[in-house]
């Protein structure tokens, strides 16, 4: 059964490309060997995303190249599949070298717990994927209309159940991988398969999802992964240190379009609870069938309305629940109580219940590189080379040096001190430590304004304002993106900035501290002096009038958003 509003004649061009792609192969192999251009064929561009990469160009160099009548400087952004953000020490070492040889060299930690490389030329794309594969890494299905990287609460210190939930995240990932063998043929020179039955994909069929699909697993009370910003969120229900089951929430998403109320950010809505004390089968079945419902009912005519959030608003939660119960063959229970009372990373050293040590490093906007003042990339490489650490990435774009035995802690501490990583992490102001910015310029094709290259200098000035009002130690969640797609989840920040044009940002205020209330558009297209003026006013009023322990997001909501 499917939604009859999806008329075949009105299918979007992406739908037609997917269906005629021969299980996502298209003509990618031919595009890669075309030496005349750094570009790939137009129809291969949406397809190559399913393989984990985006064709981009260096936007800083567009004008200069156009003046010389050269084609744009094309390259790929390549994204790894790292469920729950985990990377072993050996994999880090491999990644360090692959990035150095094939990309700009910067390892970019994303807001969904993984790593991206930028600036990978077409000739280097295949060697990069091959090198990843040799390190036991893959890029399959990290982009495109498919289930993306499954994220889960990052810090094993936060819960003795972390490992169990992390394993479940991996199981969900595997269950939702596409069956295509094209990835292995194109990138890894695997033999062409003779038996096409192997590729029969009962979940994705030949249509895949109408749009990207995102799943997150949260372990309350920390909503460090922003569970309500996902298509499908699973909130762990824990009683007496035992994992009992999951509350399911659906229909979260951030993207909007400036000036178009038809496209809006939305928090996921509560659907029901699934118990797992007698096994995970029902939970896995529910997740699988939620995808089949969206596959069948999601909008395939208009990609702007194709995310699950719009299908939820179209049919309503009672319909979704009934349809899911029909397909899964069991009834959902009522949502169990849960509380989120934090949404952040814990910097510095922490020890888990097994005695292992973890050091969370502050990485400004997720950019791991070596500069004159900080050799972060080298420090992490040295830590990896000890053979005594793993790595975990957080949804706040940081890295946790992980799983360190007590007897090895001093050696890692020495490395962190040698490279001044501890000083760097401790020095980050409270506002900076919790802030995030998306990539935006110079690589993102959709950026309207700067983001990761601008937020640090804006924060320098905001820190001065905070000091003026005696608020330097005040926690607050500030996020910036270069366009309204919302890659750093600015619409669930306490204060969000969303680019409208170079140097101009819409200002959103009044989200709550824990990611459970959307903020509201306050003023449009502000330039830096106006942003600082507005913040000066907010901070002054907050310092004078706040209630005891009131968070700034709640204060702004109460004073300016009613
Ligand atoms: Fe995103 C598109 C970067 C997390 C919503 N996002 C893009 C692209 C690929 C631009 C493009 O389509 O050409 C950006 C590449 C920039 C670059 O040069 O690297 C991009 N998104 C990112 C990352 C790297 C931001 C970061 O600084 O960390 C994040 C990678 C996540 C990952 O590892 O998979 C990233 N993107 C998000 C999130 C946050 C999240 O998922 O929690 C969102 C909002 C949540 C959501 O999906 O609603 C997000 N990105 C989008 C959208 C809007 C989708 C929509 O519903 O319309 C686009 C545009 C699109 O898909 O057409 C987009
Ligand atoms: Fe690009 Fe916009 Fe995402 Fe920023 S929010 S990375 S500008 S798509």
XYZ file of C-alpha atoms and ligand atoms in Angstrom:
633
model
C 0.000 0.000 0.000
C 1.236 3.518 -0.581
C 0.163 7.113 -0.595
C -1.792 7.758 -3.772
C -0.842 11.434 -3.717
C 2.541 10.354 -5.111
C 1.489 10.402 -8.767
C 4.084 8.665 -10.994
C 4.003 11.534 -13.487
C 4.866 14.023 -10.719
C 7.807 12.154 -9.214
C 10.805 14.391 -8.529
C 13.832 13.951 -10.780
C 15.762 12.340 -7.910
C 13.113 9.614 -7.717
C 13.560 8.794 -11.394
C 17.349 8.762 -11.043
C 17.173 6.361 -8.080
C 14.774 3.992 -9.826
C 16.820 3.760 -13.004
C 20.158 3.600 -11.176
C 20.724 -0.173 -11.276
C 21.001 -0.401 -7.490
C 22.763 2.945 -7.089
C 25.465 2.294 -9.693
C 24.313 4.801 -12.319
C 27.322 5.724 -14.418
C 29.533 6.558 -11.434
C 32.305 4.235 -12.630
C 32.391 6.018 -16.006
C 32.212 9.461 -14.374
C 35.245 8.607 -12.274
C 37.399 7.711 -15.257
C 36.512 10.806 -17.295
C 39.832 12.674 -17.195
C 38.567 15.784 -18.986
C 36.757 17.147 -15.948
C 36.933 17.052 -12.147
C 33.125 16.948 -12.199
C 30.876 13.909 -12.472
C 27.768 13.471 -14.628
C 24.675 15.291 -13.291
C 22.668 12.093 -12.726
C 25.557 10.564 -10.771
C 25.619 13.452 -8.305
C 22.621 12.347 -6.220
C 23.724 8.707 -6.536
C 27.284 9.184 -5.342
C 25.835 10.483 -2.062
C 24.556 7.027 -1.222
C 28.198 5.961 -1.466
C 29.125 8.557 1.161
C 30.315 11.579 -0.775
C 29.201 14.941 -2.128
C 30.624 16.661 -5.144
C 31.610 20.193 -4.078
C 33.803 23.010 -5.296
C 36.013 25.511 -3.529
C 33.723 28.545 -3.303
C 36.618 30.816 -2.309
C 38.147 30.204 -5.728
C 35.086 30.420 -7.967
C 35.669 33.982 -9.154
C 39.385 33.564 -9.755
C 38.793 30.386 -11.776
C 35.919 31.882 -13.736
C 38.142 34.846 -14.653
C 40.703 32.400 -16.004
C 37.942 30.503 -17.818
C 38.735 27.393 -15.797
C 36.068 25.016 -14.562
C 35.261 25.156 -10.862
C 37.756 23.472 -8.549
C 35.725 20.322 -7.960
C 36.435 17.861 -5.190
C 34.566 15.443 -2.959
C 33.575 15.670 0.669
C 33.704 12.079 1.955
C 31.846 11.023 5.118
C 32.610 7.934 7.186
C 30.079 5.528 8.635
C 30.917 5.445 12.342
C 27.922 4.198 14.290
C 27.857 5.830 17.723
C 30.990 7.767 16.746
C 33.473 4.982 17.540
C 36.919 4.673 15.937
C 39.705 2.383 17.129
C 43.223 3.692 17.717
C 44.543 1.874 14.634
C 41.756 3.326 12.531
C 42.664 6.812 13.748
C 46.258 6.274 12.600
C 45.028 5.162 9.174
C 42.601 8.072 8.944
C 45.347 10.560 9.839
C 47.454 9.320 6.905
C 44.561 9.026 4.448
C 43.489 12.601 5.230
C 47.065 13.846 4.804
C 47.567 12.103 1.477
C 44.178 12.563 -0.178
C 42.329 15.573 1.288
C 42.906 19.030 2.779
C 44.266 17.142 5.784
C 41.685 18.498 8.229
C 39.589 15.869 9.994
C 36.160 17.376 10.449
C 34.079 15.980 13.331
C 30.437 16.400 12.393
C 27.331 17.147 14.426
C 26.368 13.493 13.903
C 29.429 11.947 15.494
C 31.432 11.107 12.439
C 34.362 12.344 10.366
C 34.362 14.065 6.998
C 37.291 14.724 4.724
C 37.115 17.659 2.309
C 38.906 18.486 -0.922
C 39.312 14.924 -2.194
C 39.955 15.234 -5.944
C 38.111 12.849 -8.248
C 41.304 10.930 -8.959
C 41.785 10.408 -5.228
C 38.230 9.337 -4.402
C 38.666 5.655 -5.168
C 42.071 5.341 -3.438
C 40.518 7.034 -0.400
C 37.597 4.591 -0.170
C 40.002 1.674 -0.737
C 42.299 2.887 2.014
C 39.319 3.281 4.333
C 38.251 -0.252 3.504
C 41.703 -1.576 4.362
C 41.331 0.078 7.754
C 37.936 -1.586 8.253
C 36.070 1.648 7.529
C 33.251 2.368 5.107
C 31.449 5.349 3.655
C 28.401 3.436 2.401
C 25.022 5.094 3.082
C 26.318 8.049 5.060
C 24.558 10.450 2.707
C 21.598 10.111 0.295
C 17.951 9.088 0.753
C 18.617 6.308 3.194
C 19.181 5.614 6.873
C 22.263 7.654 7.819
C 24.814 7.220 10.598
C 22.937 6.058 13.715
C 24.027 8.233 16.620
C 24.004 7.420 20.328
C 25.009 9.057 23.596
C 28.761 9.319 23.419
C 30.306 9.092 26.850
C 30.589 5.597 28.331
C 31.048 7.272 31.710
C 27.509 8.557 31.590
C 25.896 5.139 31.954
C 26.921 1.563 32.688
C 24.449 0.688 29.931
C 26.284 2.678 27.291
C 27.913 -0.399 25.753
C 24.591 -2.225 25.472
C 22.956 0.752 23.760
C 25.968 1.270 21.489
C 25.715 -2.405 20.392
C 22.027 -1.872 19.633
C 22.895 1.174 17.511
C 25.223 -1.053 15.456
C 22.500 -3.666 15.052
C 20.080 -1.001 13.800
C 22.722 0.257 11.350
C 23.298 -3.219 9.924
C 19.584 -3.934 9.632
C 19.060 -0.773 7.583
C 22.028 -0.962 5.204
C 21.178 -1.121 1.497
C 21.733 -4.445 -0.268
C 23.455 -2.992 -3.325
C 26.801 -4.525 -4.257
C 27.524 -1.519 -6.492
C 29.581 0.128 -3.740
C 31.996 -2.790 -3.664
C 32.209 -2.972 -7.466
C 32.775 0.751 -8.049
C 35.131 1.583 -5.214
C 36.721 -1.706 -4.221
C 36.961 -3.483 -7.584
C 34.804 -6.369 -6.418
C 33.680 -8.845 -9.084
C 30.371 -7.914 -10.694
C 27.771 -10.143 -9.100
C 26.042 -12.620 -11.375
C 23.149 -13.345 -9.036
C 21.114 -10.134 -8.835
C 18.852 -11.788 -6.256
C 21.608 -10.998 -3.740
C 20.708 -7.368 -4.241
C 16.991 -7.731 -3.736
C 16.229 -4.992 -1.237
C 12.960 -5.587 0.556
C 13.304 -2.436 2.621
C 14.497 0.133 0.110
C 13.281 -1.587 -3.081
C 14.391 0.510 -6.050
C 13.052 3.758 -4.585
C 15.041 4.039 -1.370
C 13.620 6.548 1.119
C 11.879 9.717 -0.083
C 14.621 11.671 1.712
C 17.428 11.221 4.247
C 16.436 9.303 7.398
C 18.093 9.877 10.783
C 18.012 7.749 13.917
C 19.352 8.605 17.382
C 19.518 6.749 20.702
C 19.540 8.881 23.845
C 20.413 7.839 27.381
C 18.605 10.199 29.784
C 19.246 12.433 31.596
C 21.763 13.694 28.985
C 20.258 14.737 25.663
C 23.746 15.207 24.222
C 22.598 13.830 20.867
C 19.524 16.081 20.452
C 17.149 13.149 20.142
C 14.151 15.337 19.210
C 15.933 16.607 16.084
C 15.830 13.180 14.427
C 13.328 11.431 12.173
C 13.298 8.581 14.684
C 14.488 8.936 18.256
C 14.842 6.181 20.826
C 14.953 7.239 24.457
C 16.315 4.538 26.773
C 14.133 3.644 29.745
C 16.305 2.425 32.586
C 15.031 1.032 35.889
C 17.347 -0.053 38.680
C 20.326 0.057 36.300
C 18.593 -2.317 33.857
C 17.665 -1.316 30.300
C 13.927 -1.983 30.089
C 13.016 -0.603 26.695
C 12.718 2.540 24.616
C 10.300 5.395 24.189
C 9.949 6.057 20.468
C 9.659 9.625 19.167
C 9.204 10.464 15.481
C 9.169 13.405 13.088
C 12.047 15.596 14.248
C 14.021 17.676 11.781
C 15.660 21.074 11.574
C 15.519 22.305 8.041
C 13.460 25.330 7.043
C 13.432 27.883 4.225
C 13.749 31.586 4.982
C 10.367 33.238 4.525
C 8.464 30.041 3.689
C 6.235 28.773 6.519
C 5.623 25.543 4.543
C 9.136 24.380 5.490
C 9.752 24.356 9.193
C 11.876 22.824 11.947
C 10.008 20.340 14.106
C 10.673 18.434 17.308
C 9.935 14.719 17.277
C 6.578 13.674 18.810
C 6.064 10.848 21.283
C 4.706 7.688 19.638
C 4.878 4.927 22.264
C 7.076 2.596 24.296
C 8.526 -0.784 23.329
C 9.696 -3.163 26.038
C 12.866 -5.176 25.401
C 13.150 -7.186 28.606
C 12.245 -10.351 26.663
C 14.333 -9.511 23.604
C 14.924 -6.756 21.046
C 12.836 -8.274 18.231
C 9.821 -6.016 18.686
C 11.962 -2.911 18.876
C 13.859 -3.804 15.707
C 10.596 -4.664 13.968
C 9.102 -1.300 14.987
C 12.136 0.590 13.671
C 12.100 -1.338 10.388
C 8.375 -0.801 9.856
C 8.597 2.916 10.667
C 10.933 3.127 7.693
C 8.567 1.143 5.482
C 5.693 3.479 6.388
C 7.753 6.529 5.502
C 8.964 4.737 2.354
C 5.365 4.167 1.278
C 3.719 7.401 2.453
C 6.498 10.002 2.303
C 6.222 12.730 -0.322
C 8.130 11.787 -3.495
C 6.986 14.724 -5.582
C 8.397 17.606 -3.573
C 11.776 16.976 -1.919
C 11.307 19.991 0.325
C 8.330 18.197 1.928
C 9.742 14.685 1.840
C 11.117 14.284 5.379
C 9.240 12.172 7.901
C 8.207 15.281 9.870
C 5.855 16.292 7.073
C 4.387 12.792 6.812
C 3.780 12.876 10.571
C 2.010 16.227 10.321
C 0.007 15.049 7.314
C -1.363 11.852 8.879
C -1.093 12.547 12.619
C 0.371 10.497 15.460
C -2.723 8.269 16.051
C -2.609 7.155 12.389
C 1.135 6.472 12.583
C 0.671 4.427 15.736
C -2.149 2.378 14.216
C -0.252 1.822 10.966
C 2.887 0.796 12.836
C 0.979 -1.632 15.063
C -0.671 -3.156 11.989
C 2.648 -3.641 10.191
C 4.668 -4.738 13.231
C 1.953 -6.994 14.639
C 2.080 -5.814 18.253
C 0.748 -2.891 20.288
C 2.917 -0.044 21.535
C 2.696 0.751 25.235
C 2.182 4.276 26.579
C 5.272 6.455 26.788
C 7.191 5.869 30.048
C 8.324 8.847 32.114
C 11.751 10.262 31.240
C 13.731 13.321 32.242
C 16.424 15.212 30.381
C 18.291 17.662 32.586
C 21.505 18.222 30.634
C 22.687 18.500 27.047
C 26.426 18.737 26.897
C 29.813 17.083 26.772
C 31.874 16.676 29.918
C 35.363 17.944 29.203
C 38.518 16.568 30.770
C 39.107 13.289 32.557
C 36.313 10.954 33.675
C 36.429 7.339 34.797
C 33.715 4.821 33.982
C 32.207 2.038 36.107
C 34.869 -0.417 34.877
C 37.706 1.883 35.918
C 38.622 2.940 32.343
C 39.543 6.587 31.743
C 38.179 9.012 29.148
C 39.459 12.448 28.191
C 37.049 14.711 26.300
C 38.942 17.242 24.191
C 37.386 20.559 23.180
C 37.519 20.781 19.374
C 36.289 24.124 18.143
C 33.569 23.440 15.543
C 34.931 19.927 15.087
C 38.048 20.895 13.123
C 40.977 18.630 13.920
C 44.107 20.146 12.372
C 47.546 21.407 13.298
C 48.053 25.168 13.570
C 50.988 27.253 14.799
C 49.324 27.584 18.190
C 47.843 24.088 18.613
C 48.976 20.723 17.228
C 45.714 18.903 17.946
C 45.939 16.466 15.054
C 49.479 15.459 15.966
C 48.530 15.067 19.634
C 45.688 12.691 18.775
C 47.963 10.784 16.413
C 50.568 10.376 19.169
C 47.856 9.170 21.556
C 46.662 6.663 18.930
C 50.226 5.441 18.359
C 50.513 4.323 21.983
C 48.093 1.519 21.039
C 46.293 2.181 24.307
C 43.322 4.322 23.276
C 40.203 4.370 21.155
C 38.274 7.439 20.015
C 34.645 8.464 20.308
C 33.163 11.491 18.613
C 30.327 13.471 20.144
C 27.347 15.182 18.535
C 28.813 18.438 19.854
C 31.752 17.999 17.448
C 34.265 16.943 20.119
C 36.452 13.859 20.536
C 36.775 11.605 23.584
C 40.092 9.775 23.918
C 38.640 6.547 25.226
C 39.049 3.239 27.042
C 42.343 4.041 28.766
C 43.457 1.589 31.432
C 44.406 3.184 34.759
C 48.048 2.139 34.297
C 48.176 3.926 30.879
C 46.571 7.186 31.958
C 49.855 8.924 32.875
C 51.295 8.275 29.402
C 48.257 9.827 27.710
C 48.281 12.717 30.180
C 51.905 13.375 29.218
C 50.984 13.575 25.528
C 48.062 15.887 26.270
C 50.328 18.133 28.332
C 53.137 18.100 25.771
C 50.773 19.435 23.103
C 48.933 21.771 25.539
C 45.624 20.018 24.860
C 44.611 20.144 28.503
C 45.347 23.864 28.671
C 43.404 24.369 25.411
C 40.399 22.421 26.712
C 40.382 24.137 30.113
C 40.790 27.563 28.518
C 37.626 27.306 26.384
C 35.097 29.712 27.883
C 31.773 28.287 29.048
C 29.902 29.724 26.069
C 32.513 28.518 23.541
C 32.692 25.037 25.041
C 28.974 24.502 24.346
C 28.765 26.318 20.998
C 28.569 24.732 17.551
C 28.789 25.943 13.977
C 28.207 24.035 10.750
C 30.781 23.823 7.943
C 29.280 26.395 5.532
C 31.897 28.233 3.418
C 34.133 27.447 1.658
C 32.910 23.953 0.783
C 29.160 23.813 1.366
C 27.286 24.513 -1.840
C 24.210 25.662 0.089
C 25.859 28.189 2.417
C 24.469 31.729 2.327
C 26.894 32.982 4.991
C 30.010 31.974 6.914
C 29.628 29.751 9.959
C 32.577 27.705 11.312
C 35.045 30.285 9.990
C 33.114 33.144 11.667
C 31.668 31.937 14.969
C 35.036 31.853 16.829
C 35.665 35.570 16.229
C 32.065 36.489 17.069
C 32.440 34.587 20.342
C 35.580 36.604 21.187
C 33.333 39.665 21.292
C 30.417 37.907 22.997
C 32.810 36.772 25.754
C 33.625 40.434 26.447
C 29.915 41.209 26.785
C 29.420 38.289 29.150
C 32.289 39.495 31.284
C 30.807 43.000 31.370
C 27.563 41.587 32.777
C 29.222 39.135 35.188
C 27.983 36.156 33.186
C 31.251 34.543 32.065
C 30.494 31.278 33.868
C 26.884 31.130 32.689
C 26.145 28.059 30.586
C 24.295 28.756 27.378
C 23.833 26.938 24.115
C 24.659 29.083 21.088
C 24.696 27.644 17.589
C 25.256 29.030 14.111
C 24.601 27.793 10.600
C 25.305 29.295 7.218
C 21.787 28.578 5.927
C 18.403 27.394 7.233
C 19.082 23.690 6.633
C 20.114 23.612 10.275
C 23.156 21.307 10.250
C 24.310 22.511 13.699
C 20.717 22.291 14.991
C 20.401 26.070 15.591
C 16.629 25.919 16.062
C 17.030 24.048 19.340
C 19.736 26.346 20.680
C 19.015 28.857 23.411
C 20.392 31.450 20.976
C 20.685 30.531 17.299
C 22.131 32.388 14.301
C 21.158 31.351 10.794
C 22.823 32.932 7.775
C 20.729 34.829 5.238
C 23.532 36.430 3.181
C 27.259 37.106 3.603
C 27.654 38.798 7.005
C 23.934 38.597 7.857
C 22.111 36.308 10.255
C 18.598 35.739 11.488
C 18.598 35.576 15.275
C 16.525 32.935 17.047
C 16.033 32.953 20.820
C 14.288 31.082 23.618
C 15.033 27.403 23.033
C 15.381 25.504 26.300
C 18.638 24.138 27.722
C 17.834 20.475 27.045
C 16.658 20.499 23.435
C 12.950 20.100 24.114
C 11.598 23.454 22.883
C 12.210 25.164 19.549
C 13.425 28.749 19.664
C 11.665 31.591 17.816
C 12.753 33.993 15.106
C 13.534 37.262 16.910
C 15.128 39.547 14.314
C 16.117 39.108 10.681
C 19.357 39.661 8.761
C 21.381 41.240 11.553
C 24.984 42.256 10.992
C 27.633 41.871 13.677
C 27.183 45.263 15.412
C 23.421 44.656 15.668
C 23.962 41.100 16.946
C 26.264 42.409 19.659
C 23.806 45.197 20.562
C 20.967 42.711 20.933
C 23.084 40.361 23.039
C 24.262 43.241 25.222
C 20.603 44.063 25.934
C 19.694 40.421 26.621
C 22.648 39.819 28.925
C 21.987 43.056 30.859
C 18.326 42.174 31.370
C 19.176 38.569 32.245
C 21.785 39.600 34.848
C 19.264 41.923 36.529
C 15.925 40.148 36.211
C 16.526 36.395 35.977
C 14.892 34.097 38.495
C 17.159 31.914 40.632
C 18.787 29.195 38.453
C 16.808 30.318 35.407
C 18.540 29.363 32.166
C 19.031 32.085 29.571
C 16.868 30.236 27.020
C 13.964 30.147 29.464
C 14.489 33.799 30.353
C 14.506 34.890 26.704
C 11.446 32.755 26.028
C 9.579 34.352 28.929
C 10.614 37.943 28.218
C 10.685 38.151 24.434
C 8.822 35.218 22.869
C 5.341 35.275 24.399
Fe 23.684 18.776 6.922
C 23.096 19.255 3.641
C 26.936 19.311 6.413
C 24.280 17.551 9.978
C 20.353 19.103 7.688
N 24.805 19.170 5.282
C 24.385 19.282 3.995
C 25.541 19.364 3.016
C 25.873 17.992 2.548
C 25.328 20.349 1.844
C 24.778 19.820 0.548
O 23.755 19.133 0.530
O 25.375 20.164 -0.469
C 26.596 19.940 3.971
C 28.030 19.637 3.598
C 28.937 20.723 4.093
C 30.361 20.388 3.959
O 31.046 21.047 3.145
O 30.840 19.513 4.657
C 26.098 19.429 5.305
N 25.309 18.385 7.942
C 26.556 18.761 7.608
C 27.521 18.537 8.756
C 28.907 18.148 8.297
C 27.559 19.805 9.612
C 28.698 19.895 10.598
O 29.337 20.946 10.596
O 28.932 18.973 11.361
C 26.755 17.445 9.531
C 27.075 16.060 9.055
C 26.277 15.045 9.798
C 26.669 13.622 9.527
O 27.741 13.234 10.000
O 25.903 12.906 8.906
C 25.325 17.792 9.142
N 22.506 18.315 8.500
C 22.973 17.947 9.723
C 21.939 18.073 10.707
C 22.082 17.793 12.209
C 21.610 16.430 12.610
O 21.348 15.586 11.760
O 21.486 16.225 13.805
C 20.820 18.548 10.042
C 19.485 18.944 10.695
C 18.649 17.791 11.084
C 17.787 17.358 9.951
O 18.249 16.541 9.161
O 16.689 17.884 9.809
C 21.186 18.680 8.650
N 21.980 19.089 5.800
C 20.724 19.244 6.315
C 19.822 19.568 5.241
C 18.304 19.796 5.361
C 17.559 18.523 5.142
C 16.074 18.732 4.980
O 15.309 18.126 5.717
O 15.684 19.510 4.096
C 20.607 19.632 4.073
C 20.123 19.969 2.652
C 19.598 18.807 1.923
O 19.656 17.660 2.349
O 19.073 19.069 0.841
C 21.943 19.330 4.464
Fe 25.764 24.008 4.577
Fe 23.539 25.070 5.456
Fe 24.346 22.742 6.417
Fe 25.653 24.900 7.078
S 23.501 24.482 7.575
S 26.574 22.997 6.367
S 25.491 26.134 5.260
S 23.717 23.117 4.346
